[in-house]
Short mmCIF file of C-alpha atoms in Angstrom, two decimals:
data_model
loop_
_atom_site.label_atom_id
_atom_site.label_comp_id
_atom_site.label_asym_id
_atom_site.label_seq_id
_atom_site.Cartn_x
_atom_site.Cartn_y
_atom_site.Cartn_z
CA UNK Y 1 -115.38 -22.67 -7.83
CA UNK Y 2 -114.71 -25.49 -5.36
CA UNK Y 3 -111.07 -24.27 -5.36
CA UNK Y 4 -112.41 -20.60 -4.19
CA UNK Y 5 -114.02 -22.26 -1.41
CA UNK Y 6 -111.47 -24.82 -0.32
CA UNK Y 7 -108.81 -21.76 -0.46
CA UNK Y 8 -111.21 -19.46 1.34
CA UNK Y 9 -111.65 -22.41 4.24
CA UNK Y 10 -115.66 -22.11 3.61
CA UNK Y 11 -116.15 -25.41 1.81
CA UNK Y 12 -119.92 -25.90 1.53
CA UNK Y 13 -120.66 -30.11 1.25
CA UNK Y 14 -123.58 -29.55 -0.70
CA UNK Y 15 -122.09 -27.46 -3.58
CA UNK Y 16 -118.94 -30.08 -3.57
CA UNK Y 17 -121.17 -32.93 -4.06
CA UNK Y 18 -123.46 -31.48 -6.68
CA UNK Y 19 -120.86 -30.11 -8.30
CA UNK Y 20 -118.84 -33.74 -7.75
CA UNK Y 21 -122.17 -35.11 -9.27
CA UNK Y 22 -122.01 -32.96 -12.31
CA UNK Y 23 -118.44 -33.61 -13.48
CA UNK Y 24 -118.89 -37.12 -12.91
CA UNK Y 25 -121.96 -37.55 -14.98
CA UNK Y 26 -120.32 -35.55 -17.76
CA UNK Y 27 -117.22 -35.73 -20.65
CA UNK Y 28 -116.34 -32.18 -18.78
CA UNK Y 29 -113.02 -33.53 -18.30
CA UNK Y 30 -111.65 -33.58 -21.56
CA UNK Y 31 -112.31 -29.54 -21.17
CA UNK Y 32 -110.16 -28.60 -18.28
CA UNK Y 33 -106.58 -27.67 -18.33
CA UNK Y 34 -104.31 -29.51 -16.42
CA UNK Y 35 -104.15 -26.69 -13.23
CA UNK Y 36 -107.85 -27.23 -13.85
CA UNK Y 37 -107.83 -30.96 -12.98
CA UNK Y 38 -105.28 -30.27 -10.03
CA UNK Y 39 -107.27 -27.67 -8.93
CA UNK Y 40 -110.23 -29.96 -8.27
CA UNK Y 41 -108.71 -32.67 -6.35
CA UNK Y 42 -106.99 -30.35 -4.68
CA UNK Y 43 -109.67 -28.24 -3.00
CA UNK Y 44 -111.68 -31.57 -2.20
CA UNK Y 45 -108.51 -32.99 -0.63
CA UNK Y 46 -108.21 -29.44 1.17
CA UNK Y 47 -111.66 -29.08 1.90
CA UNK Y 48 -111.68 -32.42 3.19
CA UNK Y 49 -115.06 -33.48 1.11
CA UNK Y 50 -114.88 -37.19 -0.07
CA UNK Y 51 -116.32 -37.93 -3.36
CA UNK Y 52 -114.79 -40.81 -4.12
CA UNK Y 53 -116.29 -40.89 -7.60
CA UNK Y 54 -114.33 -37.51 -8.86
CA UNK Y 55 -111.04 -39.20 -7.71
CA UNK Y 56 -111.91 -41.76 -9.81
CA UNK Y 57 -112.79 -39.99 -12.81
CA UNK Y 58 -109.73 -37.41 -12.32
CA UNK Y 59 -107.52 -39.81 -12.06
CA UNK Y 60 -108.48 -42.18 -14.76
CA UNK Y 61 -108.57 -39.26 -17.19
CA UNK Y 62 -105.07 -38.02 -16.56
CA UNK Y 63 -104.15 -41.90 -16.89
CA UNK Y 64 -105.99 -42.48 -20.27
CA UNK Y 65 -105.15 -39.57 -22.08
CA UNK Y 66 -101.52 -39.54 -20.92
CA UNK Y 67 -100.79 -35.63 -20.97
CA UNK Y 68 -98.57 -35.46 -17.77
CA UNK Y 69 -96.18 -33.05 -20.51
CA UNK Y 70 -98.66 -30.73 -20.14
CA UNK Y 71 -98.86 -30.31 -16.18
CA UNK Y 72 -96.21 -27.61 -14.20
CA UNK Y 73 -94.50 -29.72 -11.50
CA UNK Y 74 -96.60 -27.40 -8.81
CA UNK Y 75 -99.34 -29.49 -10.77
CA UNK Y 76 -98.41 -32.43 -10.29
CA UNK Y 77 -97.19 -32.19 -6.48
CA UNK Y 78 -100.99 -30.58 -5.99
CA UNK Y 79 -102.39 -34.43 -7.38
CA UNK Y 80 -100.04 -36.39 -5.77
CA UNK Y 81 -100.96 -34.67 -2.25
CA UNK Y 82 -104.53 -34.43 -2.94
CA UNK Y 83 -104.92 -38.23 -3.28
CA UNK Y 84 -102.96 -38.85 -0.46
CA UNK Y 85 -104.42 -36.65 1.83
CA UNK Y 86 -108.16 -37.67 0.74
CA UNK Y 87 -107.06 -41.21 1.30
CA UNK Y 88 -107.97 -42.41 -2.13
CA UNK Y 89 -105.26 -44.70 -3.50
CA UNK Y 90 -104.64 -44.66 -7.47
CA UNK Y 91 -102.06 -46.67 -7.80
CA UNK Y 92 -102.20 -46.40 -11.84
CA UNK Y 93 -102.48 -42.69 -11.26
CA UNK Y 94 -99.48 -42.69 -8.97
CA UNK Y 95 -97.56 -44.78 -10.82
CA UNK Y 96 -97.53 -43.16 -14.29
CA UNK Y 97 -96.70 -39.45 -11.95
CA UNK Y 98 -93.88 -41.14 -10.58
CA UNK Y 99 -92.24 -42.73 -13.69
CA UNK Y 100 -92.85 -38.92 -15.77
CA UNK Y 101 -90.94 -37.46 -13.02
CA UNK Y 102 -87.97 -39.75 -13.08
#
């Protein structure tokens, strides 16, 4: 849903955070598909929302259960610029990206 909005340049702060909120508070993670998790970052990044704490939690879940196989290179371009652009540094995050790509 957040991506719908970001994409749609209509991003509404409350639904971002609550949603933020939710995911955070959850063990959704573990449920999304990669595109899923690049999605997300992606439309906060885009829809220039912070929530620090869904960086966090993205990030740390791609790190810990160490799936980058699974992720299209579109994928993975989508998470490098979304944490870039938000200004949230990963370097764990960024690190294990770059060293799967090489």
């Amino acid at each position: 849903m957040t991506w719908a909005y970001a994409t749609v340049g209509k991003p509404d702060a409350a639904l971002f955070e609550a949603m933020g909120d939710q995911i955070v508070a959850s063990n959704l993670l573990k449920e999304f598909r990669p595109q899923a998790l690049s999605n997300t970052v992606w439309a906060y990044a885009t829809a220039d929302i912070p929530h620090a704490k869904i960086f966090e939690k993205v990030a740390n879940h791609i790190v810990e259960s160490d799936s980058l196989g699974r992720f299209v290179p579109q994928a993975l371009s989508n998470i490098v610029w979304a944490y870039t652009t938000a200004n949230v540094p990963h370097p764990r995050l960024l690190e294990k990206v770059a060293n799967h790509i090489v």
